[in-house]
Amino acid sequence: MPECLIVQPIHPAGEEALEAAGIRVRRASAQDMKTVAAEIETADALITRDAGLNAEAMDSARNLKIIANHGIGTNKIDVAHAAELGIPISFTPTANARSVAEHAMMLILACAKRTVEADHAARNGNFRFKFEGGMSELTGKTLGIAGFGTIGRLLGEIAKNGFAMKVLVWSPSVDDDAIRDNGFEPVATLDALLEGSDVISLHRPARPDTHHMINAGTLRKMRPHAILVNTARGALIDEAALAEALESGVIRAAGLDVFDPEPLDESSPLTGLRNIVLAPHVAGSTEDALKATALACAQHIVDALADKRPESLVDAVVWEKRRNT
């Protein structure tokens, strides 16, 4: 019977789908790579979330035929080494997109309405909080989206249709016509996006060219009342520069679901600020999204073990040159 090792918990529906297909499910006893390397030897397939999979673990997996990444980002997986070994990697680019887009809008609203601070004030009987001001509406404001994949597009639709916001998009990999076709306005540079937006939402992958794309210099290009939201990858933001900008009033507020590194250190200067909303990387963790993502991973594994090309491969060339075990 083929075997799938699950590094981190997934929705039970995914495990049930694997078992219904005749695949034995085994859960790793811990998610660190030393443990995974010791337990992966007999696995034919593997599902991992943000723990990823390193080269050492791959080298221990003599039977491994498919790595199913539970989510979009594969920066924690040694993609190059997997390619060398002929192990295809699948991912789930759309399964949790709606959940993440809604979470991004929630962070925008929480910052605009000072929701977390208001909650704290109410719990402590401070009903004079309403006289502090600093809250705003979104209607008529401009949302700037950096990166125009499925999540960015969905967020733009929510902002435009639900809040009558103007939506600007900067995305080096997407044609301007495709952006216009969705009813949004393309801009040519990141600077133009930052300078022209009241709210900025980041939707780019973590790569060398996007590392700290939001830094002291780019933060100064944003409007003083601007809100910055990140549900993509923590490495996009220089967190020390952001903390300074929030404390000094360079920008008004921020909402972060992702950090670099994770988990966020309790001593981070971000944790002591009032004008920031923090979440522990849960944007894609609604019950709906977790179920859809787990089922997508399970289907990728079922297909791969049946010698059928899975949907959504990181590199389709690896599938054509996949290892025979």
PDB file of C-alpha atoms in Angstrom:
ATOM      1  CA  MET A   1       0.000   0.000   0.000  1.00  0.00           C
ATOM      2  CA  PRO A   2       1.444   3.426  -0.926  1.00  0.00           C
ATOM      3  CA  GLU A   3       2.118   5.765   1.964  1.00  0.00           C
ATOM      4  CA  CYS A   4       1.790   9.515   2.488  1.00  0.00           C
ATOM      5  CA  LEU A   5       3.679  11.303   5.265  1.00  0.00           C
ATOM      6  CA  ILE A   6       1.934  14.436   6.536  1.00  0.00           C
ATOM      7  CA  VAL A   7       4.398  16.866   8.103  1.00  0.00           C
ATOM      8  CA  GLN A   8       1.866  19.276   9.640  1.00  0.00           C
ATOM      9  CA  PRO A   9      -1.849  18.846  10.378  1.00  0.00           C
ATOM     10  CA  ILE A  10      -4.278  19.161   7.477  1.00  0.00           C
ATOM     11  CA  HIS A  11      -8.073  19.118   7.343  1.00  0.00           C
ATOM     12  CA  PRO A  12      -9.439  15.611   8.013  1.00  0.00           C
ATOM     13  CA  ALA A  13     -11.158  15.629   4.614  1.00  0.00           C
ATOM     14  CA  GLY A  14      -7.743  15.427   2.968  1.00  0.00           C
ATOM     15  CA  GLU A  15      -6.702  12.402   4.998  1.00  0.00           C
ATOM     16  CA  GLU A  16     -10.036  10.740   4.304  1.00  0.00           C
ATOM     17  CA  ALA A  17      -9.622  11.278   0.558  1.00  0.00           C
ATOM     18  CA  LEU A  18      -6.169   9.692   0.637  1.00  0.00           C
ATOM     19  CA  GLU A  19      -7.377   6.692   2.614  1.00  0.00           C
ATOM     20  CA  ALA A  20     -10.378   6.252   0.300  1.00  0.00           C
ATOM     21  CA  ALA A  21      -7.911   6.037  -2.581  1.00  0.00           C
ATOM     22  CA  GLY A  22      -6.000   3.247  -0.840  1.00  0.00           C
ATOM     23  CA  ILE A  23      -3.137   5.405   0.419  1.00  0.00           C
ATOM     24  CA  ARG A  24      -1.924   4.895   3.978  1.00  0.00           C
ATOM     25  CA  VAL A  25      -1.677   8.133   5.952  1.00  0.00           C
ATOM     26  CA  ARG A  26       1.108   8.616   8.471  1.00  0.00           C
ATOM     27  CA  ARG A  27       1.696  11.790  10.473  1.00  0.00           C
ATOM     28  CA  ALA A  28       5.197  12.967  11.302  1.00  0.00           C
ATOM     29  CA  SER A  29       5.857  12.939  15.044  1.00  0.00           C
ATOM     30  CA  ALA A  30       7.344  16.449  14.777  1.00  0.00           C
ATOM     31  CA  GLN A  31       7.749  18.981  11.982  1.00  0.00           C
ATOM     32  CA  ASP A  32      11.465  19.715  12.318  1.00  0.00           C
ATOM     33  CA  MET A  33      13.492  18.474   9.373  1.00  0.00           C
ATOM     34  CA  LYS A  34      15.661  16.137  11.448  1.00  0.00           C
ATOM     35  CA  THR A  35      12.550  14.231  12.528  1.00  0.00           C
ATOM     36  CA  VAL A  36      11.061  14.312   9.034  1.00  0.00           C
ATOM     37  CA  ALA A  37      14.307  12.964   7.561  1.00  0.00           C
ATOM     38  CA  ALA A  38      14.158  10.055   9.998  1.00  0.00           C
ATOM     39  CA  GLU A  39      10.519   9.243   9.207  1.00  0.00           C
ATOM     40  CA  ILE A  40      10.290   9.853   5.461  1.00  0.00           C
ATOM     41  CA  GLU A  41      12.243   6.830   4.205  1.00  0.00           C
ATOM     42  CA  THR A  42       9.274   4.684   3.158  1.00  0.00           C
ATOM     43  CA  ALA A  43       6.917   7.484   2.087  1.00  0.00           C
ATOM     44  CA  ASP A  44       5.703   7.592  -1.513  1.00  0.00           C
ATOM     45  CA  ALA A  45       4.194  11.054  -1.061  1.00  0.00           C
ATOM     46  CA  LEU A  46       4.430  13.943   1.373  1.00  0.00           C
ATOM     47  CA  ILE A  47       2.258  16.901   2.335  1.00  0.00           C
ATOM     48  CA  THR A  48       3.926  19.884   3.962  1.00  0.00           C
ATOM     49  CA  ARG A  49       2.735  23.335   4.958  1.00  0.00           C
ATOM     50  CA  ASP A  50       5.102  26.088   6.106  1.00  0.00           C
ATOM     51  CA  ALA A  51       7.618  23.573   7.480  1.00  0.00           C
ATOM     52  CA  GLY A  52       8.737  22.956   3.902  1.00  0.00           C
ATOM     53  CA  LEU A  53      11.152  20.157   3.067  1.00  0.00           C
ATOM     54  CA  ASN A  54      14.932  20.399   2.949  1.00  0.00           C
ATOM     55  CA  ALA A  55      17.569  18.521   0.960  1.00  0.00           C
ATOM     56  CA  GLU A  56      18.538  16.251   3.856  1.00  0.00           C
ATOM     57  CA  ALA A  57      14.978  14.981   4.211  1.00  0.00           C
ATOM     58  CA  MET A  58      14.640  14.489   0.456  1.00  0.00           C
ATOM     59  CA  ASP A  59      17.836  12.461   0.370  1.00  0.00           C
ATOM     60  CA  SER A  60      16.342  10.131   2.981  1.00  0.00           C
ATOM     61  CA  ALA A  61      13.207   9.549   0.902  1.00  0.00           C
ATOM     62  CA  ARG A  62      14.089   6.672  -1.391  1.00  0.00           C
ATOM     63  CA  ASN A  63      10.459   6.132  -2.492  1.00  0.00           C
ATOM     64  CA  LEU A  64       9.242   9.734  -2.688  1.00  0.00           C
ATOM     65  CA  LYS A  65       7.337  10.463  -5.908  1.00  0.00           C
ATOM     66  CA  ILE A  66       5.480  13.692  -5.116  1.00  0.00           C
ATOM     67  CA  ILE A  67       5.718  16.607  -2.676  1.00  0.00           C
ATOM     68  CA  ALA A  68       2.350  18.319  -2.198  1.00  0.00           C
ATOM     69  CA  ASN A  69       2.732  21.851  -0.880  1.00  0.00           C
ATOM     70  CA  HIS A  70      -0.299  22.869   1.194  1.00  0.00           C
ATOM     71  CA  GLY A  71      -0.550  26.478   0.019  1.00  0.00           C
ATOM     72  CA  ILE A  72       1.006  28.814  -2.517  1.00  0.00           C
ATOM     73  CA  GLY A  73       4.495  29.686  -1.296  1.00  0.00           C
ATOM     74  CA  THR A  74       7.219  27.083  -1.750  1.00  0.00           C
ATOM     75  CA  ASN A  75      10.121  29.101  -0.334  1.00  0.00           C
ATOM     76  CA  LYS A  76      10.584  26.611   2.540  1.00  0.00           C
ATOM     77  CA  ILE A  77      11.027  23.703   0.098  1.00  0.00           C
ATOM     78  CA  ASP A  78      14.395  23.089  -1.557  1.00  0.00           C
ATOM     79  CA  VAL A  79      12.855  23.256  -5.020  1.00  0.00           C
ATOM     80  CA  ALA A  80      16.175  22.981  -6.843  1.00  0.00           C
ATOM     81  CA  HIS A  81      17.180  19.823  -4.981  1.00  0.00           C
ATOM     82  CA  ALA A  82      13.788  18.248  -5.615  1.00  0.00           C
ATOM     83  CA  ALA A  83      14.273  18.932  -9.324  1.00  0.00           C
ATOM     84  CA  GLU A  84      17.711  17.311  -9.237  1.00  0.00           C
ATOM     85  CA  LEU A  85      16.180  14.205  -7.682  1.00  0.00           C
ATOM     86  CA  GLY A  86      13.282  14.178 -10.135  1.00  0.00           C
ATOM     87  CA  ILE A  87      10.633  14.732  -7.452  1.00  0.00           C
ATOM     88  CA  PRO A  88       7.724  16.890  -8.688  1.00  0.00           C
ATOM     89  CA  ILE A  89       6.240  19.504  -6.373  1.00  0.00           C
ATOM     90  CA  SER A  90       2.580  20.478  -6.533  1.00  0.00           C
ATOM     91  CA  PHE A  91       1.024  23.510  -4.906  1.00  0.00           C
ATOM     92  CA  THR A  92      -2.442  24.991  -4.403  1.00  0.00           C
ATOM     93  CA  PRO A  93      -2.495  28.492  -5.898  1.00  0.00           C
ATOM     94  CA  THR A  94      -6.242  29.113  -5.642  1.00  0.00           C
ATOM     95  CA  ALA A  95      -7.628  26.870  -2.883  1.00  0.00           C
ATOM     96  CA  ASN A  96      -7.311  29.477  -0.119  1.00  0.00           C
ATOM     97  CA  ALA A  97      -7.353  32.611  -2.284  1.00  0.00           C
ATOM     98  CA  ARG A  98     -10.807  33.794  -1.217  1.00  0.00           C
ATOM     99  CA  SER A  99      -9.943  33.290   2.447  1.00  0.00           C
ATOM    100  CA  VAL A 100      -6.729  35.324   2.136  1.00  0.00           C
ATOM    101  CA  ALA A 101      -8.409  38.118   0.163  1.00  0.00           C
ATOM    102  CA  GLU A 102     -11.146  38.429   2.789  1.00  0.00           C
ATOM    103  CA  HIS A 103      -8.511  38.438   5.541  1.00  0.00           C
ATOM    104  CA  ALA A 104      -6.638  41.249   3.796  1.00  0.00           C
ATOM    105  CA  MET A 105      -9.834  43.301   3.682  1.00  0.00           C
ATOM    106  CA  MET A 106     -10.441  42.517   7.354  1.00  0.00           C
ATOM    107  CA  LEU A 107      -7.003  43.910   8.215  1.00  0.00           C
ATOM    108  CA  ILE A 108      -7.678  47.008   6.119  1.00  0.00           C
ATOM    109  CA  LEU A 109     -10.967  47.607   7.926  1.00  0.00           C
ATOM    110  CA  ALA A 110      -9.441  46.905  11.338  1.00  0.00           C
ATOM    111  CA  CYS A 111      -6.759  49.522  10.688  1.00  0.00           C
ATOM    112  CA  ALA A 112      -9.159  52.081   9.213  1.00  0.00           C
ATOM    113  CA  LYS A 113     -11.649  51.709  12.073  1.00  0.00           C
ATOM    114  CA  ARG A 114      -9.053  51.118  14.848  1.00  0.00           C
ATOM    115  CA  THR A 115     -11.017  47.973  15.699  1.00  0.00           C
ATOM    116  CA  VAL A 116      -8.491  46.314  18.013  1.00  0.00           C
ATOM    117  CA  GLU A 117      -7.940  49.516  19.980  1.00  0.00           C
ATOM    118  CA  ALA A 118     -11.700  50.078  20.197  1.00  0.00           C
ATOM    119  CA  ASP A 119     -12.203  46.550  21.513  1.00  0.00           C
ATOM    120  CA  HIS A 120      -9.556  47.122  24.172  1.00  0.00           C
ATOM    121  CA  ALA A 121     -11.146  50.449  25.131  1.00  0.00           C
ATOM    122  CA  ALA A 122     -14.621  48.922  25.473  1.00  0.00           C
ATOM    123  CA  ARG A 123     -13.341  46.069  27.629  1.00  0.00           C
ATOM    124  CA  ASN A 124     -11.726  48.615  29.933  1.00  0.00           C
ATOM    125  CA  GLY A 125     -14.697  50.969  30.140  1.00  0.00           C
ATOM    126  CA  ASN A 126     -12.993  53.691  28.105  1.00  0.00           C
ATOM    127  CA  PHE A 127     -15.934  55.080  26.172  1.00  0.00           C
ATOM    128  CA  ARG A 128     -14.054  58.352  25.671  1.00  0.00           C
ATOM    129  CA  PHE A 129     -12.039  56.480  23.043  1.00  0.00           C
ATOM    130  CA  LYS A 130     -14.467  57.757  20.388  1.00  0.00           C
ATOM    131  CA  PHE A 131     -13.187  61.289  20.956  1.00  0.00           C
ATOM    132  CA  GLU A 132      -9.639  60.349  19.955  1.00  0.00           C
ATOM    133  CA  GLY A 133     -10.533  60.298  16.248  1.00  0.00           C
ATOM    134  CA  GLY A 134      -8.208  58.712  13.725  1.00  0.00           C
ATOM    135  CA  MET A 135     -10.844  56.445  12.164  1.00  0.00           C
ATOM    136  CA  SER A 136     -11.792  56.623   8.500  1.00  0.00           C
ATOM    137  CA  GLU A 137     -14.130  55.283   5.841  1.00  0.00           C
ATOM    138  CA  LEU A 138     -12.890  53.357   2.820  1.00  0.00           C
ATOM    139  CA  THR A 139     -15.467  54.582   0.317  1.00  0.00           C
ATOM    140  CA  GLY A 140     -13.829  56.776  -2.292  1.00  0.00           C
ATOM    141  CA  LYS A 141     -10.308  55.940  -1.138  1.00  0.00           C
ATOM    142  CA  THR A 142      -7.642  54.351  -3.343  1.00  0.00           C
ATOM    143  CA  LEU A 143      -6.383  50.804  -2.805  1.00  0.00           C
ATOM    144  CA  GLY A 144      -2.982  49.949  -4.254  1.00  0.00           C
ATOM    145  CA  ILE A 145      -2.357  46.267  -4.946  1.00  0.00           C
ATOM    146  CA  ALA A 146       1.243  45.094  -5.391  1.00  0.00           C
ATOM    147  CA  GLY A 147       1.087  41.775  -7.248  1.00  0.00           C
ATOM    148  CA  PHE A 148      -1.878  40.671  -9.324  1.00  0.00           C
ATOM    149  CA  GLY A 149      -2.445  36.970  -8.815  1.00  0.00           C
ATOM    150  CA  THR A 150      -5.745  35.427  -7.780  1.00  0.00           C
ATOM    151  CA  ILE A 151      -5.657  36.910  -4.268  1.00  0.00           C
ATOM    152  CA  GLY A 152      -4.842  40.412  -5.471  1.00  0.00           C
ATOM    153  CA  ARG A 153      -7.620  40.239  -8.061  1.00  0.00           C
ATOM    154  CA  LEU A 154     -10.181  39.029  -5.515  1.00  0.00           C
ATOM    155  CA  LEU A 155      -9.207  41.751  -3.047  1.00  0.00           C
ATOM    156  CA  GLY A 156      -9.571  44.340  -5.795  1.00  0.00           C
ATOM    157  CA  GLU A 157     -13.077  43.084  -6.545  1.00  0.00           C
ATOM    158  CA  ILE A 158     -14.053  43.248  -2.867  1.00  0.00           C
ATOM    159  CA  ALA A 159     -12.690  46.791  -2.552  1.00  0.00           C
ATOM    160  CA  LYS A 160     -14.250  48.087  -5.757  1.00  0.00           C
ATOM    161  CA  ASN A 161     -17.635  46.382  -5.561  1.00  0.00           C
ATOM    162  CA  GLY A 162     -18.105  46.438  -1.807  1.00  0.00           C
ATOM    163  CA  PHE A 163     -16.550  49.768  -0.850  1.00  0.00           C
ATOM    164  CA  ALA A 164     -16.500  51.816  -4.069  1.00  0.00           C
ATOM    165  CA  MET A 165     -12.725  52.119  -3.815  1.00  0.00           C
ATOM    166  CA  LYS A 166     -10.524  53.043  -6.738  1.00  0.00           C
ATOM    167  CA  VAL A 167      -8.041  50.218  -7.344  1.00  0.00           C
ATOM    168  CA  LEU A 168      -4.508  50.692  -8.656  1.00  0.00           C
ATOM    169  CA  VAL A 169      -2.369  47.672  -9.536  1.00  0.00           C
ATOM    170  CA  TRP A 170       1.371  47.304  -9.945  1.00  0.00           C
ATOM    171  CA  SER A 171       2.419  43.888 -11.185  1.00  0.00           C
ATOM    172  CA  PRO A 172       5.570  43.450 -13.306  1.00  0.00           C
ATOM    173  CA  SER A 173       4.422  40.038 -14.566  1.00  0.00           C
ATOM    174  CA  VAL A 174       0.897  40.982 -15.702  1.00  0.00           C
ATOM    175  CA  ASP A 175      -0.034  42.934 -18.835  1.00  0.00           C
ATOM    176  CA  ASP A 176      -1.708  46.283 -18.319  1.00  0.00           C
ATOM    177  CA  ASP A 177      -4.608  45.175 -20.517  1.00  0.00           C
ATOM    178  CA  ALA A 178      -5.326  42.228 -18.205  1.00  0.00           C
ATOM    179  CA  ILE A 179      -5.468  44.623 -15.262  1.00  0.00           C
ATOM    180  CA  ARG A 180      -7.790  46.980 -17.141  1.00  0.00           C
ATOM    181  CA  ASP A 181      -9.995  44.055 -18.181  1.00  0.00           C
ATOM    182  CA  ASN A 182     -10.689  43.490 -14.480  1.00  0.00           C
ATOM    183  CA  GLY A 183     -11.748  47.099 -14.047  1.00  0.00           C
ATOM    184  CA  PHE A 184      -8.590  48.303 -12.319  1.00  0.00           C
ATOM    185  CA  GLU A 185      -5.940  50.877 -13.229  1.00  0.00           C
ATOM    186  CA  PRO A 186      -2.353  49.723 -13.862  1.00  0.00           C
ATOM    187  CA  VAL A 187       0.616  51.786 -12.698  1.00  0.00           C
ATOM    188  CA  ALA A 188       4.141  51.445 -14.037  1.00  0.00           C
ATOM    189  CA  THR A 189       6.205  51.407 -10.848  1.00  0.00           C
ATOM    190  CA  LEU A 190       6.041  50.533  -7.175  1.00  0.00           C
ATOM    191  CA  ASP A 191       6.782  54.160  -6.338  1.00  0.00           C
ATOM    192  CA  ALA A 192       3.742  55.289  -8.329  1.00  0.00           C
ATOM    193  CA  LEU A 193       1.596  52.775  -6.458  1.00  0.00           C
ATOM    194  CA  LEU A 194       2.846  53.907  -3.053  1.00  0.00           C
ATOM    195  CA  GLU A 195       2.517  57.592  -3.835  1.00  0.00           C
ATOM    196  CA  GLY A 196      -0.994  57.261  -5.267  1.00  0.00           C
ATOM    197  CA  SER A 197      -2.695  54.991  -2.729  1.00  0.00           C
ATOM    198  CA  ASP A 198      -4.399  55.408   0.625  1.00  0.00           C
ATOM    199  CA  VAL A 199      -4.121  51.679   1.332  1.00  0.00           C
ATOM    200  CA  ILE A 200      -1.368  49.330   0.101  1.00  0.00           C
ATOM    201  CA  SER A 201      -1.815  45.543   0.068  1.00  0.00           C
ATOM    202  CA  LEU A 202       1.119  43.268  -0.760  1.00  0.00           C
ATOM    203  CA  HIS A 203       0.638  40.117  -2.850  1.00  0.00           C
ATOM    204  CA  ARG A 204       4.098  39.231  -4.158  1.00  0.00           C
ATOM    205  CA  PRO A 205       6.197  36.087  -3.602  1.00  0.00           C
ATOM    206  CA  ALA A 206       9.331  35.993  -1.457  1.00  0.00           C
ATOM    207  CA  ARG A 207      12.329  36.144  -3.804  1.00  0.00           C
ATOM    208  CA  PRO A 208      15.665  37.962  -3.813  1.00  0.00           C
ATOM    209  CA  ASP A 209      14.179  40.743  -5.957  1.00  0.00           C
ATOM    210  CA  THR A 210      11.224  41.288  -3.586  1.00  0.00           C
ATOM    211  CA  HIS A 211      13.170  41.074  -0.308  1.00  0.00           C
ATOM    212  CA  HIS A 212      12.406  44.179   1.787  1.00  0.00           C
ATOM    213  CA  MET A 213      10.607  45.848  -1.119  1.00  0.00           C
ATOM    214  CA  ILE A 214       8.972  47.852   1.665  1.00  0.00           C
ATOM    215  CA  ASN A 215      11.813  49.581   3.502  1.00  0.00           C
ATOM    216  CA  ALA A 216      12.659  52.955   5.005  1.00  0.00           C
ATOM    217  CA  GLY A 217      12.910  54.534   1.561  1.00  0.00           C
ATOM    218  CA  THR A 218       9.702  53.144   0.111  1.00  0.00           C
ATOM    219  CA  LEU A 219       7.774  53.811   3.324  1.00  0.00           C
ATOM    220  CA  ARG A 220       8.626  57.503   2.992  1.00  0.00           C
ATOM    221  CA  LYS A 221       6.954  57.515  -0.428  1.00  0.00           C
ATOM    222  CA  MET A 222       3.616  56.517   1.114  1.00  0.00           C
ATOM    223  CA  ARG A 223       1.012  59.032   2.218  1.00  0.00           C
ATOM    224  CA  PRO A 224       1.058  60.000   5.928  1.00  0.00           C
ATOM    225  CA  HIS A 225      -2.453  58.570   6.409  1.00  0.00           C
ATOM    226  CA  ALA A 226      -1.627  55.361   4.489  1.00  0.00           C
ATOM    227  CA  ILE A 227      -2.419  51.849   5.697  1.00  0.00           C
ATOM    228  CA  LEU A 228      -0.072  48.978   4.782  1.00  0.00           C
ATOM    229  CA  VAL A 229      -1.303  45.364   4.743  1.00  0.00           C
ATOM    230  CA  ASN A 230       0.711  42.194   4.141  1.00  0.00           C
ATOM    231  CA  THR A 231      -0.847  38.738   3.776  1.00  0.00           C
ATOM    232  CA  ALA A 232       1.833  37.477   1.369  1.00  0.00           C
ATOM    233  CA  ARG A 233       5.302  36.856   2.825  1.00  0.00           C
ATOM    234  CA  GLY A 234       7.037  38.483   5.765  1.00  0.00           C
ATOM    235  CA  ALA A 235      10.304  39.009   3.903  1.00  0.00           C
ATOM    236  CA  LEU A 236       8.658  41.649   1.712  1.00  0.00           C
ATOM    237  CA  ILE A 237       8.884  44.141   4.598  1.00  0.00           C
ATOM    238  CA  ASP A 238      11.808  45.471   6.610  1.00  0.00           C
ATOM    239  CA  GLU A 239      10.049  45.134   9.962  1.00  0.00           C
ATOM    240  CA  ALA A 240      12.444  47.424  11.842  1.00  0.00           C
ATOM    241  CA  ALA A 241      11.860  50.180   9.287  1.00  0.00           C
ATOM    242  CA  LEU A 242       8.101  49.625   9.473  1.00  0.00           C
ATOM    243  CA  ALA A 243       8.101  49.859  13.270  1.00  0.00           C
ATOM    244  CA  GLU A 244       9.988  53.149  13.084  1.00  0.00           C
ATOM    245  CA  ALA A 245       7.636  54.494  10.409  1.00  0.00           C
ATOM    246  CA  LEU A 246       4.569  53.616  12.471  1.00  0.00           C
ATOM    247  CA  GLU A 247       6.008  55.095  15.648  1.00  0.00           C
ATOM    248  CA  SER A 248       7.106  58.332  13.986  1.00  0.00           C
ATOM    249  CA  GLY A 249       3.940  58.831  11.941  1.00  0.00           C
ATOM    250  CA  VAL A 250       5.455  58.301   8.502  1.00  0.00           C
ATOM    251  CA  ILE A 251       2.400  56.126   7.821  1.00  0.00           C
ATOM    252  CA  ARG A 252      -0.765  55.736   9.842  1.00  0.00           C
ATOM    253  CA  ALA A 253      -1.255  52.011  10.419  1.00  0.00           C
ATOM    254  CA  ALA A 254      -0.403  48.490   9.302  1.00  0.00           C
ATOM    255  CA  GLY A 255      -1.962  45.038   9.365  1.00  0.00           C
ATOM    256  CA  LEU A 256       0.333  42.015   9.146  1.00  0.00           C
ATOM    257  CA  ASP A 257      -0.472  38.320   8.889  1.00  0.00           C
ATOM    258  CA  VAL A 258       3.070  37.260   7.954  1.00  0.00           C
ATOM    259  CA  PHE A 259       6.502  37.927   9.423  1.00  0.00           C
ATOM    260  CA  ASP A 260      10.181  37.220   8.889  1.00  0.00           C
ATOM    261  CA  PRO A 261      11.051  35.063  10.705  1.00  0.00           C
ATOM    262  CA  GLU A 262       8.014  33.257  12.042  1.00  0.00           C
ATOM    263  CA  PRO A 263       6.844  33.078  14.724  1.00  0.00           C
ATOM    264  CA  LEU A 264       7.138  36.780  15.475  1.00  0.00           C
ATOM    265  CA  ASP A 265       9.532  37.371  18.359  1.00  0.00           C
ATOM    266  CA  GLU A 266       7.752  38.725  21.428  1.00  0.00           C
ATOM    267  CA  SER A 267      10.472  41.365  21.737  1.00  0.00           C
ATOM    268  CA  SER A 268       9.804  42.725  18.233  1.00  0.00           C
ATOM    269  CA  PRO A 269       9.191  46.488  18.255  1.00  0.00           C
ATOM    270  CA  LEU A 270       5.992  45.794  16.312  1.00  0.00           C
ATOM    271  CA  THR A 271       4.326  44.166  19.321  1.00  0.00           C
ATOM    272  CA  GLY A 272       4.427  47.346  21.389  1.00  0.00           C
ATOM    273  CA  LEU A 273       2.676  49.572  18.859  1.00  0.00           C
ATOM    274  CA  ARG A 274      -0.993  50.548  19.041  1.00  0.00           C
ATOM    275  CA  ASN A 275      -1.388  51.335  15.343  1.00  0.00           C
ATOM    276  CA  ILE A 276      -0.733  47.848  14.034  1.00  0.00           C
ATOM    277  CA  VAL A 277      -2.955  44.762  13.805  1.00  0.00           C
ATOM    278  CA  LEU A 278      -1.127  41.426  14.009  1.00  0.00           C
ATOM    279  CA  ALA A 279      -2.289  37.905  13.135  1.00  0.00           C
ATOM    280  CA  PRO A 280      -0.270  34.644  13.332  1.00  0.00           C
ATOM    281  CA  HIS A 281      -0.298  33.682   9.623  1.00  0.00           C
ATOM    282  CA  VAL A 282      -3.943  32.628   9.600  1.00  0.00           C
ATOM    283  CA  ALA A 283      -5.228  34.334   6.443  1.00  0.00           C
ATOM    284  CA  GLY A 284      -5.684  31.023   4.659  1.00  0.00           C
ATOM    285  CA  SER A 285      -6.915  29.100   7.682  1.00  0.00           C
ATOM    286  CA  THR A 286     -10.675  29.326   7.430  1.00  0.00           C
ATOM    287  CA  GLU A 287     -12.410  25.964   7.689  1.00  0.00           C
ATOM    288  CA  ASP A 288     -13.464  26.326   4.056  1.00  0.00           C
ATOM    289  CA  ALA A 289      -9.956  27.059   2.795  1.00  0.00           C
ATOM    290  CA  LEU A 290      -8.277  24.350   4.872  1.00  0.00           C
ATOM    291  CA  LYS A 291     -10.686  21.750   3.529  1.00  0.00           C
ATOM    292  CA  ALA A 292     -10.262  22.877  -0.083  1.00  0.00           C
ATOM    293  CA  THR A 293      -6.473  22.979   0.223  1.00  0.00           C
ATOM    294  CA  ALA A 294      -6.237  19.556   1.868  1.00  0.00           C
ATOM    295  CA  LEU A 295      -8.483  18.016  -0.781  1.00  0.00           C
ATOM    296  CA  ALA A 296      -6.401  19.601  -3.545  1.00  0.00           C
ATOM    297  CA  CYS A 297      -3.201  18.162  -2.043  1.00  0.00           C
ATOM    298  CA  ALA A 298      -4.818  14.749  -1.731  1.00  0.00           C
ATOM    299  CA  GLN A 299      -5.923  14.811  -5.364  1.00  0.00           C
ATOM    300  CA  HIS A 300      -2.425  15.787  -6.493  1.00  0.00           C
ATOM    301  CA  ILE A 301      -1.038  12.767  -4.641  1.00  0.00           C
ATOM    302  CA  VAL A 302      -3.687  10.374  -5.932  1.00  0.00           C
ATOM    303  CA  ASP A 303      -2.970  11.533  -9.476  1.00  0.00           C
ATOM    304  CA  ALA A 304       0.818  11.368  -9.147  1.00  0.00           C
ATOM    305  CA  LEU A 305       0.798   7.872  -7.671  1.00  0.00           C
ATOM    306  CA  ALA A 306      -1.456   6.785 -10.553  1.00  0.00           C
ATOM    307  CA  ASP A 307       1.154   8.193 -12.960  1.00  0.00           C
ATOM    308  CA  LYS A 308      -1.192  11.011 -13.944  1.00  0.00           C
ATOM    309  CA  ARG A 309       0.211  14.527 -14.042  1.00  0.00           C
ATOM    310  CA  PRO A 310      -1.158  16.545 -11.096  1.00  0.00           C
ATOM    311  CA  GLU A 311      -2.692  19.945 -11.574  1.00  0.00           C
ATOM    312  CA  SER A 312      -0.603  22.962 -10.489  1.00  0.00           C
ATOM    313  CA  LEU A 313       3.005  21.802 -10.574  1.00  0.00           C
ATOM    314  CA  VAL A 314       5.781  24.169  -9.547  1.00  0.00           C
ATOM    315  CA  ASP A 315       7.867  22.965 -12.512  1.00  0.00           C
ATOM    316  CA  ALA A 316       6.167  20.845 -15.163  1.00  0.00           C
ATOM    317  CA  VAL A 317       9.549  19.865 -16.623  1.00  0.00           C
ATOM    318  CA  VAL A 318      10.329  17.870 -13.478  1.00  0.00           C
ATOM    319  CA  TRP A 319       7.222  15.774 -14.043  1.00  0.00           C
ATOM    320  CA  GLU A 320       8.437  14.822 -17.496  1.00  0.00           C
ATOM    321  CA  LYS A 321      11.796  13.807 -15.996  1.00  0.00           C
ATOM    322  CA  ARG A 322      10.429  12.333 -12.775  1.00  0.00           C
ATOM    323  CA  ARG A 323      12.326   9.633 -10.977  1.00  0.00           C
ATOM    324  CA  ASN A 324      11.411   5.951 -11.204  1.00  0.00           C
ATOM    325  CA  THR A 325      11.383   4.377  -7.746  1.00  0.00           C
TER     326      THR A 325
END
